[in-house]
Amino acid sequence: MFLYPKDIREKLEFNKIIDHLKSECLSDTGKHYFDHLEILSNIDTIQRLLNETEEYKKAIERGEHYPMGSFESITDDVALLRKEGYTLDIDSIRNIYRIVTLGLEMITYFQNPDRAKINPIINEIVHSVYIDRKLIDEIDRILDEEGEVRPDASPALMKISKSIRVKERELDQLFNSILETYRNQGCLVDTYESLRNGRRVLTVAVEHKRKVSGIIHDESATGKTVYIEPEHVVALNQQVYNLYAERRSEIYKILRALCDFIRPFADTLLAVQEILGKIDTIRAKARFAMRIQAVKPIVQQKPIFAFKEAFNPVLYIKNEAAGLPVVPFNLELHGNNRILILSGPNAGGKSVALKSVGLLQMMLQAGMLVTVNENSKFGIFKKIFSDIGDQQSIEDDLSTYSSHLRNMKIMTEESDKTTLVLIDEFGSGTDPKIGGAIAEAILKDLNHKKVFGVITTHYSNLKFFAFKEHGLVNGSMEFDQAHLLPTFRMHVGKPGSSFAYEIAAKTGLDERIIKYAQHKTGKNEKAIDDMLITLMAEKKEYEDKFALLLDKEDRLDKLIASYDHMHAELDIKSKKLKIQAKEASMRTVADQQHELKKLLKEIKHSKDEEKALQAAIAIKKKQETELKALESLKMEAFAKEIAHNARKIQVGSFVRLRDGSTTGEILSINKNIAEVQMGFMKLKLPLVDLVPVNEPVVSSQNAGLSPAFSKVKVDTEIDIREYTKLDAIQMVQEFMDQALMHNAYELKIIHGIGTGVLKNEVRKLLKQYKDIREIWHPDPDQGGEGVTFVRF
């Protein structure tokens, strides 16, 4: 990302945004991140940062409280810890313990599946590192809740701690006894005792110091009091002192062993700190976004800005403190327009609007939510240039105008179609005619390079150039002429006037001076300015009408296309109704065939084969006639539907049966017949019976089977009693195939007990199906051996 000049962050007040973000951080790690925050140009990285912040912001709005707290950096501590044999001080170990504790608390928090589901991005960040529970258990074994070494951290320390308590009780008793004796003798001052060099001493009046045997440790500033350690407690005090020295030595050994235990986890500790630091920065951005009412806009790779209800967040914070409103602005350049030439009165808000565009763009490309309407559109720029304010440099021996020209030189040399330029008071600082001419030449060059930008000016030649040049558009800041006050509202499409004379009159400048100035400028200057404003208004009116005509034409084209589509659909639906009627007729024929089979059986028993043959031929002929009519209707209706479908059926396409939802893949197509892989079966089906679908998502538990369930009701029970063996087996086979096609789960086959022939034939057939999980007979009261249950 190329930013120019080097102080662009300060010029656009991006540094103030950074200060606000740092104030929201809980750690130095987070603050360090914002101190070195990059402006990015990779859209995927920007989108990820925006999504992280938006997710955290929504969690805050829901009232969620992540277990996130403040922590100290352990980077230097870990660097020392890596040195074999190095022992960290207890404060460093406390800092490590704090980070590990926070990390585990965050992991535990997101172990709740509901929380993980509604916070997927933060959950993924938290679970990107594994923390061994043994680490915190070992630190807990050594340190107590206050972060101090436990008295029982080792057997030796426990023994020393016990000895200290015994000796201190003995010392207290002896010292108190001695103190009482000397107090009764009147040798002590009012305080009786004090501490010197870590030891309890008597506060003895100087005139009685020879009456008290012991070691003098100190005397008061006035010389009236001396501090004496009684000789009878010296030895005991020394014993206590030595025990404390032993305790310090033992604690050092314990901490050394603890550091040896922690050392292998050095990389894990830094990884946990990095994750906590990342969450801290996301939290800071989310909290700041809530404070300034920022949202995530629409982001696209192509450079563009289409801001809706945008406002400057720095101005918002300032005005909020003063109880003042902020006027939002809309900035959307239509067609091929890329550069806005913004004019209007001084103090009317031109510079604020220009800075707002640059600031919001930099915030977004730094991964922050921005203060716009969520339907606003932001593009991605790879270069941002600015020329704002007084650029005078004593160090470089440059005047204000020379420094402006240096910036223009860099812009014209380095700009391209991925560049955003922000120029305030373009052309000022020198002779207006020459400055205006140079500014126009530079503007022409920048426009030729197809840069995007916002440029503020008072020069009429630049307004006129923007009027006639493609790619440029005029804009103005509204001015209330009745009250001679700026309204801070932006209007894109027409230039603005400086209202210099009106403002001068309001400030109280002598009328003679104003009239003289008006006489010097002449009427032509004002007339040209007014004519330009009128022309721009008319141009905008015609552009709006032309855009409206284009919109109406587009809507008309859509209506015609919609009519054609609806007409085709109506024709198809009409054919489908006929198909449904024929299918109903076919079902009637099928029912008649079912009855015929029973009739045939009865006729066979009566030996009247001629009658049976005639009945069979009649039924079959009727069925064939209905079937041909049905196929003809299908070809006519569904062929149209296939022709109108945007997705064509071809080898590799996924399809489903028109009367079901089981999906399969086309293996080959021969004329109008397709070979389809459905589950473990390969079927040859007419193309008109197939509908293209998306590739199914196959679950790990049922690989190969479609997860969809058939919308068609499938029989799960069949009764084959009173049929011949061949007919019964054929019926069962058709029954099983239909069940498999529609993902049935459990089937019931009623075959009766009899001699057991049908039962055995059914079981033999069922063994051919690999997808059957279980075959069994129910209890006697439910049919017993006369019924077979099947479960897939």
Short mmCIF file of C-alpha atoms in Angstrom, two decimals, residues 436-638:
data_model
loop_
_atom_site.label_atom_id
_atom_site.label_comp_id
_atom_site.label_asym_id
_atom_site.label_seq_id
_atom_site.Cartn_x
_atom_site.Cartn_y
_atom_site.Cartn_z
CA GLY A 436 -5.91 27.89 -12.10
CA ALA A 437 -4.33 27.00 -15.46
CA ILE A 438 -1.70 24.71 -13.89
CA ALA A 439 -4.38 23.10 -11.72
CA GLU A 440 -6.52 22.43 -14.82
CA ALA A 441 -3.57 20.83 -16.62
CA ILE A 442 -2.82 18.59 -13.63
CA LEU A 443 -6.49 17.69 -13.30
CA LYS A 444 -6.60 16.71 -16.98
CA ASP A 445 -3.56 14.46 -16.51
CA LEU A 446 -5.03 12.79 -13.40
CA ASN A 447 -8.33 12.22 -15.18
CA HIS A 448 -6.47 10.67 -18.12
CA LYS A 449 -4.87 8.21 -15.66
CA LYS A 450 -8.42 7.30 -14.49
CA VAL A 451 -7.74 8.06 -10.83
CA PHE A 452 -10.52 8.52 -8.27
CA GLY A 453 -10.59 11.58 -6.07
CA VAL A 454 -12.17 14.48 -4.24
CA ILE A 455 -10.81 17.95 -4.98
CA THR A 456 -11.97 21.21 -3.37
CA THR A 457 -11.57 24.54 -5.15
CA HIS A 458 -12.91 28.08 -5.64
CA TYR A 459 -11.64 28.39 -9.24
CA SER A 460 -14.34 28.82 -11.90
CA ASN A 461 -12.13 27.37 -14.68
CA LEU A 462 -11.94 24.07 -12.76
CA LYS A 463 -15.72 24.00 -12.30
CA PHE A 464 -16.19 24.62 -16.03
CA PHE A 465 -13.58 21.97 -16.88
CA ALA A 466 -15.46 19.46 -14.71
CA PHE A 467 -18.68 20.41 -16.54
CA LYS A 468 -17.35 19.57 -20.01
CA GLU A 469 -14.86 16.75 -19.23
CA HIS A 470 -15.96 13.12 -18.96
CA GLY A 471 -14.95 11.44 -15.70
CA LEU A 472 -15.32 14.61 -13.64
CA VAL A 473 -18.40 15.87 -11.83
CA ASN A 474 -19.09 19.06 -9.91
CA GLY A 475 -20.35 19.11 -6.36
CA SER A 476 -21.18 21.81 -3.85
CA MET A 477 -21.71 22.46 -0.18
CA GLU A 478 -25.13 23.96 0.46
CA PHE A 479 -25.38 27.56 1.73
CA ASP A 480 -28.44 29.17 3.33
CA GLN A 481 -28.58 32.51 1.48
CA ALA A 482 -31.43 33.80 3.62
CA HIS A 483 -29.41 33.53 6.84
CA LEU A 484 -25.96 33.51 5.21
CA LEU A 485 -25.03 30.29 7.02
CA PRO A 486 -23.56 27.00 5.74
CA THR A 487 -25.83 23.95 6.15
CA PHE A 488 -22.93 21.44 5.68
CA ARG A 489 -25.03 19.40 3.22
CA MET A 490 -23.33 18.10 0.10
CA HIS A 491 -24.95 18.10 -3.36
CA VAL A 492 -23.35 16.13 -6.19
CA GLY A 493 -24.10 17.38 -9.70
CA LYS A 494 -23.83 21.15 -9.52
CA PRO A 495 -21.02 23.57 -8.59
CA GLY A 496 -21.22 25.95 -5.66
CA SER A 497 -20.58 29.63 -5.24
CA SER A 498 -18.09 31.09 -2.79
CA PHE A 499 -20.64 33.69 -1.60
CA ALA A 500 -17.64 35.89 -0.80
CA TYR A 501 -19.47 39.22 -1.03
CA GLU A 502 -22.41 37.99 1.06
CA ILE A 503 -20.13 36.65 3.78
CA ALA A 504 -18.03 39.83 3.72
CA ALA A 505 -21.16 41.92 4.23
CA LYS A 506 -22.27 39.71 7.12
CA THR A 507 -18.94 40.12 8.88
CA GLY A 508 -19.46 43.88 8.83
CA LEU A 509 -16.95 44.87 6.16
CA ASP A 510 -17.55 48.44 4.93
CA GLU A 511 -20.12 48.55 2.10
CA ARG A 512 -17.87 50.94 0.11
CA ILE A 513 -15.13 48.32 0.05
CA ILE A 514 -17.53 45.59 -1.05
CA LYS A 515 -18.98 47.74 -3.86
CA TYR A 516 -15.50 48.61 -5.11
CA ALA A 517 -14.59 44.91 -5.19
CA GLN A 518 -17.79 44.08 -7.09
CA HIS A 519 -16.99 46.81 -9.58
CA LYS A 520 -13.46 45.44 -10.10
CA THR A 521 -14.64 41.87 -10.75
CA GLY A 522 -17.39 43.09 -13.05
CA LYS A 523 -20.71 41.54 -13.90
CA ASN A 524 -19.29 38.91 -16.25
CA GLU A 525 -17.62 36.89 -13.47
CA LYS A 526 -20.88 36.56 -11.53
CA ALA A 527 -22.86 35.88 -14.70
CA ILE A 528 -20.49 33.09 -15.77
CA ASP A 529 -20.73 31.53 -12.33
CA ASP A 530 -24.56 31.66 -12.40
CA MET A 531 -24.69 30.34 -15.96
CA LEU A 532 -22.46 27.41 -15.03
CA ILE A 533 -24.70 26.53 -12.09
CA THR A 534 -27.78 26.70 -14.37
CA LEU A 535 -26.11 24.54 -17.04
CA MET A 536 -25.11 21.94 -14.47
CA ALA A 537 -28.66 21.86 -13.09
CA GLU A 538 -30.08 21.34 -16.59
CA LYS A 539 -27.45 18.72 -17.40
CA LYS A 540 -28.27 16.83 -14.23
CA GLU A 541 -32.00 17.03 -15.02
CA TYR A 542 -31.43 15.53 -18.51
CA GLU A 543 -29.09 12.86 -17.12
CA ASP A 544 -31.73 11.89 -14.53
CA LYS A 545 -34.42 11.71 -17.26
CA PHE A 546 -32.14 9.63 -19.48
CA ALA A 547 -31.38 7.28 -16.57
CA LEU A 548 -35.13 7.00 -15.93
CA LEU A 549 -35.74 6.11 -19.59
CA LEU A 550 -33.01 3.46 -19.46
CA ASP A 551 -34.56 2.07 -16.30
CA LYS A 552 -38.01 1.92 -17.93
CA GLU A 553 -36.54 0.24 -21.00
CA ASP A 554 -34.81 -2.32 -18.81
CA ARG A 555 -38.05 -2.97 -16.89
CA LEU A 556 -39.97 -3.37 -20.18
CA ASP A 557 -37.43 -5.93 -21.43
CA LYS A 558 -37.80 -7.82 -18.16
CA LEU A 559 -41.61 -7.72 -18.40
CA ILE A 560 -41.52 -9.09 -21.96
CA ALA A 561 -39.13 -11.85 -20.92
CA SER A 562 -41.32 -12.58 -17.91
CA TYR A 563 -44.42 -12.75 -20.12
CA ASP A 564 -42.74 -15.20 -22.53
CA HIS A 565 -41.59 -17.31 -19.59
CA MET A 566 -45.04 -17.30 -17.97
CA HIS A 567 -46.67 -18.22 -21.31
CA ALA A 568 -44.30 -21.18 -21.69
CA GLU A 569 -44.90 -22.20 -18.07
CA LEU A 570 -48.67 -22.02 -18.55
CA ASP A 571 -48.43 -24.29 -21.59
CA ILE A 572 -46.25 -26.72 -19.63
CA LYS A 573 -48.66 -26.69 -16.66
CA SER A 574 -51.56 -27.43 -19.03
CA LYS A 575 -49.70 -30.46 -20.36
CA LYS A 576 -48.84 -31.55 -16.82
CA LEU A 577 -52.51 -31.50 -15.86
CA LYS A 578 -53.24 -33.82 -18.76
CA ILE A 579 -50.37 -36.05 -17.64
CA GLN A 580 -51.78 -36.20 -14.13
CA ALA A 581 -55.15 -37.21 -15.56
CA LYS A 582 -53.54 -39.94 -17.63
CA GLU A 583 -51.49 -41.14 -14.66
CA ALA A 584 -54.70 -41.37 -12.65
CA SER A 585 -56.17 -43.43 -15.48
CA MET A 586 -53.05 -45.61 -15.46
CA ARG A 587 -53.44 -46.19 -11.74
CA THR A 588 -57.01 -47.31 -12.40
CA VAL A 589 -55.74 -49.74 -15.05
CA ALA A 590 -53.10 -50.96 -12.58
CA ASP A 591 -55.82 -51.58 -10.02
CA GLN A 592 -57.78 -53.47 -12.64
CA GLN A 593 -54.67 -55.52 -13.42
CA HIS A 594 -54.34 -56.34 -9.75
CA GLU A 595 -57.93 -57.52 -9.71
CA LEU A 596 -57.29 -59.45 -12.92
CA LYS A 597 -54.52 -61.43 -11.29
CA LYS A 598 -56.93 -62.54 -8.62
CA LEU A 599 -59.53 -63.30 -11.30
CA LEU A 600 -57.00 -65.30 -13.31
CA LYS A 601 -56.23 -67.42 -10.29
CA GLU A 602 -59.89 -68.17 -9.79
CA ILE A 603 -60.36 -68.89 -13.49
CA LYS A 604 -57.35 -71.25 -13.48
CA HIS A 605 -58.99 -73.20 -10.72
CA SER A 606 -62.12 -73.43 -12.90
CA LYS A 607 -59.98 -74.52 -15.93
CA ASP A 608 -61.58 -71.80 -18.18
CA GLU A 609 -58.30 -70.70 -19.81
CA GLU A 610 -59.92 -69.12 -22.89
CA LYS A 611 -61.87 -66.66 -20.76
CA ALA A 612 -58.72 -65.85 -18.79
CA LEU A 613 -56.73 -65.18 -21.96
CA GLN A 614 -59.36 -62.81 -23.38
CA ALA A 615 -59.56 -60.84 -20.12
CA ALA A 616 -55.77 -60.55 -19.93
CA ILE A 617 -55.50 -59.34 -23.55
CA ALA A 618 -58.21 -56.71 -23.00
CA ILE A 619 -56.59 -55.33 -19.88
CA LYS A 620 -53.11 -55.31 -21.42
CA LYS A 621 -54.35 -53.55 -24.57
CA LYS A 622 -56.03 -50.85 -22.50
CA GLN A 623 -52.90 -50.41 -20.42
CA GLU A 624 -50.68 -50.09 -23.52
CA THR A 625 -53.03 -47.48 -25.01
CA GLU A 626 -52.99 -45.40 -21.82
CA LEU A 627 -49.20 -45.76 -21.51
CA LYS A 628 -48.60 -44.56 -25.09
CA ALA A 629 -50.86 -41.54 -24.54
CA LEU A 630 -49.05 -40.76 -21.28
CA GLU A 631 -45.59 -40.99 -22.88
CA SER A 632 -46.72 -38.77 -25.76
CA LEU A 633 -47.97 -36.11 -23.34
CA LYS A 634 -44.75 -36.34 -21.31
CA MET A 635 -42.61 -35.86 -24.41
CA GLU A 636 -44.66 -32.85 -25.47
CA ALA A 637 -44.79 -31.13 -22.05
CA PHE A 638 -41.44 -31.97 -20.54
#
